[in-house]
Amino acid sequence: MKIIIASDHAGLELRRELVSALQELRAEVHDVGPTTNASVDYPDFAKTVCRAVAAGEYQYGVLVCGTGIGMSITANKYRGIRAALCTSEFEARMTRAHNDANVLCLGQRVVGVGLARSIVEAFVATPFEGGRHQKRLDKIREAESENGR
Ligand SMILES: O=C(CO)[C@H](O)[C@H](O)COP(=O)(O)O
């Protein structure tokens, strides 16, 4: 499984923990950074991750900022990206099973390391259910086209 991960300065420590967690799951992880605590703008890092996931280069993207909100707002501007901000394992499972989410967003200032690890593990372990959910994803795609995304 190939995963691309990035954060801003406010998500750096949690991102590093999640890189380790994903490697323990034997995922191939591409860590985009940043490498220092210097203040950066989360949309720049979301862009790199979302473009790569939308291009099919990675199965999933993971984005961490202070709350996860800015990353999720940005990520959902990209065509083909279904980004989910999760604060529980339940949300992580459901967003894979029902929404086929391909980008997971987390807030370092919101969730602890242990919970974040469980959320990531649940996300990557849960398959999309298809069935009735597929036609809903088709409608999301239609909405993207309608709005010029
Ligand atoms: O959570 C975020 C966006 O949703 C950012 O990480 C947060 O806004 C950064 O704040 P600051 O520049 O004060 O560290």
PDB file of C-alpha atoms and ligand atoms in Angstrom:
ATOM      1  CA  MET A   1       0.000   0.000   0.000  1.00  0.00           C
ATOM      2  CA  LYS A   2       1.436   3.393  -1.029  1.00  0.00           C
ATOM      3  CA  ILE A   3       0.588   6.378   1.149  1.00  0.00           C
ATOM      4  CA  ILE A   4       1.606  10.032   0.904  1.00  0.00           C
ATOM      5  CA  ILE A   5       1.565  12.135   4.064  1.00  0.00           C
ATOM      6  CA  ALA A   6       2.133  15.801   4.886  1.00  0.00           C
ATOM      7  CA  SER A   7       1.370  18.344   7.576  1.00  0.00           C
ATOM      8  CA  ASP A   8       1.888  21.971   8.416  1.00  0.00           C
ATOM      9  CA  HIS A   9       4.002  23.150  11.377  1.00  0.00           C
ATOM     10  CA  ALA A  10       1.063  22.494  13.750  1.00  0.00           C
ATOM     11  CA  GLY A  11       0.813  18.859  12.688  1.00  0.00           C
ATOM     12  CA  LEU A  12       4.495  17.953  12.436  1.00  0.00           C
ATOM     13  CA  GLU A  13       4.864  15.812  15.570  1.00  0.00           C
ATOM     14  CA  LEU A  14       1.705  13.821  14.937  1.00  0.00           C
ATOM     15  CA  ARG A  15       2.662  13.355  11.291  1.00  0.00           C
ATOM     16  CA  ARG A  16       5.978  11.799  12.364  1.00  0.00           C
ATOM     17  CA  GLU A  17       4.151   9.407  14.694  1.00  0.00           C
ATOM     18  CA  LEU A  18       1.813   8.424  11.876  1.00  0.00           C
ATOM     19  CA  VAL A  19       4.678   7.780   9.477  1.00  0.00           C
ATOM     20  CA  SER A  20       5.987   5.231  12.014  1.00  0.00           C
ATOM     21  CA  ALA A  21       2.516   3.740  12.518  1.00  0.00           C
ATOM     22  CA  LEU A  22       2.031   3.295   8.776  1.00  0.00           C
ATOM     23  CA  GLN A  23       5.488   1.793   8.325  1.00  0.00           C
ATOM     24  CA  GLU A  24       4.689  -0.694  11.099  1.00  0.00           C
ATOM     25  CA  LEU A  25       1.714  -1.685   8.928  1.00  0.00           C
ATOM     26  CA  ARG A  26       4.209  -2.267   6.097  1.00  0.00           C
ATOM     27  CA  ALA A  27       2.896   0.627   4.028  1.00  0.00           C
ATOM     28  CA  GLU A  28       5.241   2.396   1.642  1.00  0.00           C
ATOM     29  CA  VAL A  29       5.139   5.950   2.986  1.00  0.00           C
ATOM     30  CA  HIS A  30       6.181   9.105   1.156  1.00  0.00           C
ATOM     31  CA  ASP A  31       6.621  11.882   3.723  1.00  0.00           C
ATOM     32  CA  VAL A  32       6.346  15.296   2.091  1.00  0.00           C
ATOM     33  CA  GLY A  33       7.222  17.309   5.222  1.00  0.00           C
ATOM     34  CA  PRO A  34       7.713  19.930   6.465  1.00  0.00           C
ATOM     35  CA  THR A  35      10.961  19.086   8.258  1.00  0.00           C
ATOM     36  CA  THR A  36      11.081  21.967  10.745  1.00  0.00           C
ATOM     37  CA  ASN A  37       8.651  23.739  13.057  1.00  0.00           C
ATOM     38  CA  ALA A  38       8.840  26.950  11.009  1.00  0.00           C
ATOM     39  CA  SER A  39       5.407  28.316  10.164  1.00  0.00           C
ATOM     40  CA  VAL A  40       4.105  27.179   6.782  1.00  0.00           C
ATOM     41  CA  ASP A  41       0.773  27.347   4.925  1.00  0.00           C
ATOM     42  CA  TYR A  42      -1.224  24.104   4.986  1.00  0.00           C
ATOM     43  CA  PRO A  43      -2.723  24.561   1.472  1.00  0.00           C
ATOM     44  CA  ASP A  44       0.774  24.199  -0.030  1.00  0.00           C
ATOM     45  CA  PHE A  45       1.197  20.770   1.547  1.00  0.00           C
ATOM     46  CA  ALA A  46      -2.374  19.676   0.849  1.00  0.00           C
ATOM     47  CA  LYS A  47      -1.800  20.501  -2.820  1.00  0.00           C
ATOM     48  CA  THR A  48       1.171  18.141  -3.158  1.00  0.00           C
ATOM     49  CA  VAL A  49      -0.659  15.271  -1.479  1.00  0.00           C
ATOM     50  CA  CYS A  50      -3.981  15.742  -3.293  1.00  0.00           C
ATOM     51  CA  ARG A  51      -2.437  16.067  -6.737  1.00  0.00           C
ATOM     52  CA  ALA A  52      -0.514  12.825  -6.206  1.00  0.00           C
ATOM     53  CA  VAL A  53      -3.538  10.909  -4.889  1.00  0.00           C
ATOM     54  CA  ALA A  54      -5.807  12.265  -7.645  1.00  0.00           C
ATOM     55  CA  ALA A  55      -3.199  11.191 -10.228  1.00  0.00           C
ATOM     56  CA  GLY A  56      -3.349   7.638  -8.852  1.00  0.00           C
ATOM     57  CA  GLU A  57       0.257   7.652  -7.632  1.00  0.00           C
ATOM     58  CA  TYR A  58      -0.800   6.769  -4.068  1.00  0.00           C
ATOM     59  CA  GLN A  59      -3.762   4.833  -2.690  1.00  0.00           C
ATOM     60  CA  TYR A  60      -4.295   7.241   0.213  1.00  0.00           C
ATOM     61  CA  GLY A  61      -3.154  10.606   1.472  1.00  0.00           C
ATOM     62  CA  VAL A  62      -2.893  11.688   5.096  1.00  0.00           C
ATOM     63  CA  LEU A  63      -2.901  15.384   6.053  1.00  0.00           C
ATOM     64  CA  VAL A  64      -2.313  16.799   9.526  1.00  0.00           C
ATOM     65  CA  CYS A  65      -2.685  20.392  10.702  1.00  0.00           C
ATOM     66  CA  GLY A  66      -3.683  21.917  14.031  1.00  0.00           C
ATOM     67  CA  THR A  67      -7.366  21.059  13.743  1.00  0.00           C
ATOM     68  CA  GLY A  68      -7.419  19.082  10.484  1.00  0.00           C
ATOM     69  CA  ILE A  69     -10.075  21.507   9.266  1.00  0.00           C
ATOM     70  CA  GLY A  70      -7.940  23.654   6.970  1.00  0.00           C
ATOM     71  CA  MET A  71      -6.414  20.556   5.401  1.00  0.00           C
ATOM     72  CA  SER A  72      -9.851  19.021   4.800  1.00  0.00           C
ATOM     73  CA  ILE A  73     -11.320  22.214   3.335  1.00  0.00           C
ATOM     74  CA  THR A  74      -8.371  22.485   0.960  1.00  0.00           C
ATOM     75  CA  ALA A  75      -8.228  18.814   0.020  1.00  0.00           C
ATOM     76  CA  ASN A  76     -11.891  18.717  -0.975  1.00  0.00           C
ATOM     77  CA  LYS A  77     -11.255  21.445  -3.573  1.00  0.00           C
ATOM     78  CA  TYR A  78      -9.332  18.917  -5.683  1.00  0.00           C
ATOM     79  CA  ARG A  79     -11.185  16.860  -8.275  1.00  0.00           C
ATOM     80  CA  GLY A  80     -11.276  13.190  -7.337  1.00  0.00           C
ATOM     81  CA  ILE A  81     -10.382  13.804  -3.713  1.00  0.00           C
ATOM     82  CA  ARG A  82     -12.765  12.680  -0.997  1.00  0.00           C
ATOM     83  CA  ALA A  83     -11.129  13.949   2.174  1.00  0.00           C
ATOM     84  CA  ALA A  84     -12.487  13.099   5.614  1.00  0.00           C
ATOM     85  CA  LEU A  85     -11.631  14.827   8.871  1.00  0.00           C
ATOM     86  CA  CYS A  86     -11.830  12.116  11.525  1.00  0.00           C
ATOM     87  CA  THR A  87     -11.755  12.285  15.301  1.00  0.00           C
ATOM     88  CA  SER A  88     -12.797   8.685  15.985  1.00  0.00           C
ATOM     89  CA  GLU A  89     -12.169   5.171  14.727  1.00  0.00           C
ATOM     90  CA  PHE A  90     -15.865   4.920  13.896  1.00  0.00           C
ATOM     91  CA  GLU A  91     -15.676   7.886  11.520  1.00  0.00           C
ATOM     92  CA  ALA A  92     -12.547   6.448   9.915  1.00  0.00           C
ATOM     93  CA  ARG A  93     -14.253   3.094   9.272  1.00  0.00           C
ATOM     94  CA  MET A  94     -17.452   4.679   8.008  1.00  0.00           C
ATOM     95  CA  THR A  95     -15.770   7.132   5.680  1.00  0.00           C
ATOM     96  CA  ARG A  96     -13.900   4.302   3.983  1.00  0.00           C
ATOM     97  CA  ALA A  97     -16.888   1.953   3.878  1.00  0.00           C
ATOM     98  CA  HIS A  98     -19.472   4.492   2.710  1.00  0.00           C
ATOM     99  CA  ASN A  99     -17.567   7.427   1.166  1.00  0.00           C
ATOM    100  CA  ASP A 100     -14.516   5.633  -0.231  1.00  0.00           C
ATOM    101  CA  ALA A 101     -12.498   8.496   1.278  1.00  0.00           C
ATOM    102  CA  ASN A 102      -9.017   8.675  -0.183  1.00  0.00           C
ATOM    103  CA  VAL A 103      -7.536  11.384   2.054  1.00  0.00           C
ATOM    104  CA  LEU A 104      -7.598  11.276   5.854  1.00  0.00           C
ATOM    105  CA  CYS A 105      -7.285  14.567   7.749  1.00  0.00           C
ATOM    106  CA  LEU A 106      -6.353  14.805  11.407  1.00  0.00           C
ATOM    107  CA  GLY A 107      -5.836  17.593  13.927  1.00  0.00           C
ATOM    108  CA  GLN A 108      -2.783  17.398  16.159  1.00  0.00           C
ATOM    109  CA  ARG A 109      -4.395  19.895  18.540  1.00  0.00           C
ATOM    110  CA  VAL A 110      -7.561  17.762  18.700  1.00  0.00           C
ATOM    111  CA  VAL A 111      -6.626  14.083  18.948  1.00  0.00           C
ATOM    112  CA  GLY A 112      -3.899  12.375  20.958  1.00  0.00           C
ATOM    113  CA  VAL A 113      -1.272  10.163  19.389  1.00  0.00           C
ATOM    114  CA  GLY A 114      -2.883   6.885  20.483  1.00  0.00           C
ATOM    115  CA  LEU A 115      -6.274   7.783  19.074  1.00  0.00           C
ATOM    116  CA  ALA A 116      -4.741   9.146  15.874  1.00  0.00           C
ATOM    117  CA  ARG A 117      -2.857   5.885  15.350  1.00  0.00           C
ATOM    118  CA  SER A 118      -6.110   3.907  15.801  1.00  0.00           C
ATOM    119  CA  ILE A 119      -7.879   6.206  13.354  1.00  0.00           C
ATOM    120  CA  VAL A 120      -5.207   5.727  10.686  1.00  0.00           C
ATOM    121  CA  GLU A 121      -5.150   1.957  11.233  1.00  0.00           C
ATOM    122  CA  ALA A 122      -8.949   1.751  10.893  1.00  0.00           C
ATOM    123  CA  PHE A 123      -8.885   3.952   7.786  1.00  0.00           C
ATOM    124  CA  VAL A 124      -6.360   1.876   5.841  1.00  0.00           C
ATOM    125  CA  ALA A 125      -7.856  -1.451   6.954  1.00  0.00           C
ATOM    126  CA  THR A 126     -11.441  -0.751   5.870  1.00  0.00           C
ATOM    127  CA  PRO A 127     -12.582  -1.461   2.309  1.00  0.00           C
ATOM    128  CA  PHE A 128     -15.223   0.519   0.402  1.00  0.00           C
ATOM    129  CA  GLU A 129     -18.555  -1.335   0.518  1.00  0.00           C
ATOM    130  CA  GLY A 130     -19.742  -0.273  -2.950  1.00  0.00           C
ATOM    131  CA  GLY A 131     -23.396  -1.153  -3.619  1.00  0.00           C
ATOM    132  CA  ARG A 132     -25.781   1.671  -2.796  1.00  0.00           C
ATOM    133  CA  HIS A 133     -22.830   3.906  -1.903  1.00  0.00           C
ATOM    134  CA  GLN A 134     -21.377   3.823  -5.420  1.00  0.00           C
ATOM    135  CA  LYS A 135     -24.244   5.766  -6.960  1.00  0.00           C
ATOM    136  CA  ARG A 136     -23.784   8.417  -4.288  1.00  0.00           C
ATOM    137  CA  LEU A 137     -20.121   8.736  -5.193  1.00  0.00           C
ATOM    138  CA  ASP A 138     -21.198   9.057  -8.834  1.00  0.00           C
ATOM    139  CA  LYS A 139     -23.352  12.000  -7.760  1.00  0.00           C
ATOM    140  CA  ILE A 140     -20.402  13.592  -5.983  1.00  0.00           C
ATOM    141  CA  ARG A 141     -18.453  13.261  -9.237  1.00  0.00           C
ATOM    142  CA  GLU A 142     -21.347  14.901 -11.109  1.00  0.00           C
ATOM    143  CA  ALA A 143     -21.287  17.754  -8.606  1.00  0.00           C
ATOM    144  CA  GLU A 144     -17.556  18.201  -9.214  1.00  0.00           C
ATOM    145  CA  SER A 145     -18.143  18.485 -12.958  1.00  0.00           C
ATOM    146  CA  GLU A 146     -21.075  20.850 -12.493  1.00  0.00           C
ATOM    147  CA  ASN A 147     -18.895  23.141 -10.404  1.00  0.00           C
ATOM    148  CA  GLY A 148     -15.958  23.038 -12.800  1.00  0.00           C
ATOM    149  CA  ARG A 149     -13.682  21.114 -10.464  1.00  0.00           C
TER     150      ARG A 149
HETATM  151  O1  LIG B   1      -5.352  24.023  12.031  1.00  0.00           O
HETATM  152  C1  LIG B   1      -4.944  24.673  11.102  1.00  0.00           C
HETATM  153  C2  LIG B   1      -5.791  24.975   9.926  1.00  0.00           C
HETATM  154  O2  LIG B   1      -7.062  24.441  10.070  1.00  0.00           O
HETATM  155  C3  LIG B   1      -3.579  25.244  11.157  1.00  0.00           C
HETATM  156  O3  LIG B   1      -2.684  24.281  11.567  1.00  0.00           O
HETATM  157  C4  LIG B   1      -3.583  26.402  12.122  1.00  0.00           C
HETATM  158  O4  LIG B   1      -4.469  27.407  11.667  1.00  0.00           O
HETATM  159  C5  LIG B   1      -2.155  26.999  12.262  1.00  0.00           C
HETATM  160  O5  LIG B   1      -2.215  28.019  13.229  1.00  0.00           O
HETATM  161  P1  LIG B   1      -0.910  28.791  13.705  1.00  0.00           P
HETATM  162  O6  LIG B   1      -0.324  29.449  12.458  1.00  0.00           O
HETATM  163  O7  LIG B   1      -1.434  29.793  14.714  1.00  0.00           O
HETATM  164  O8  LIG B   1       0.029  27.775  14.280  1.00  0.00           O
END
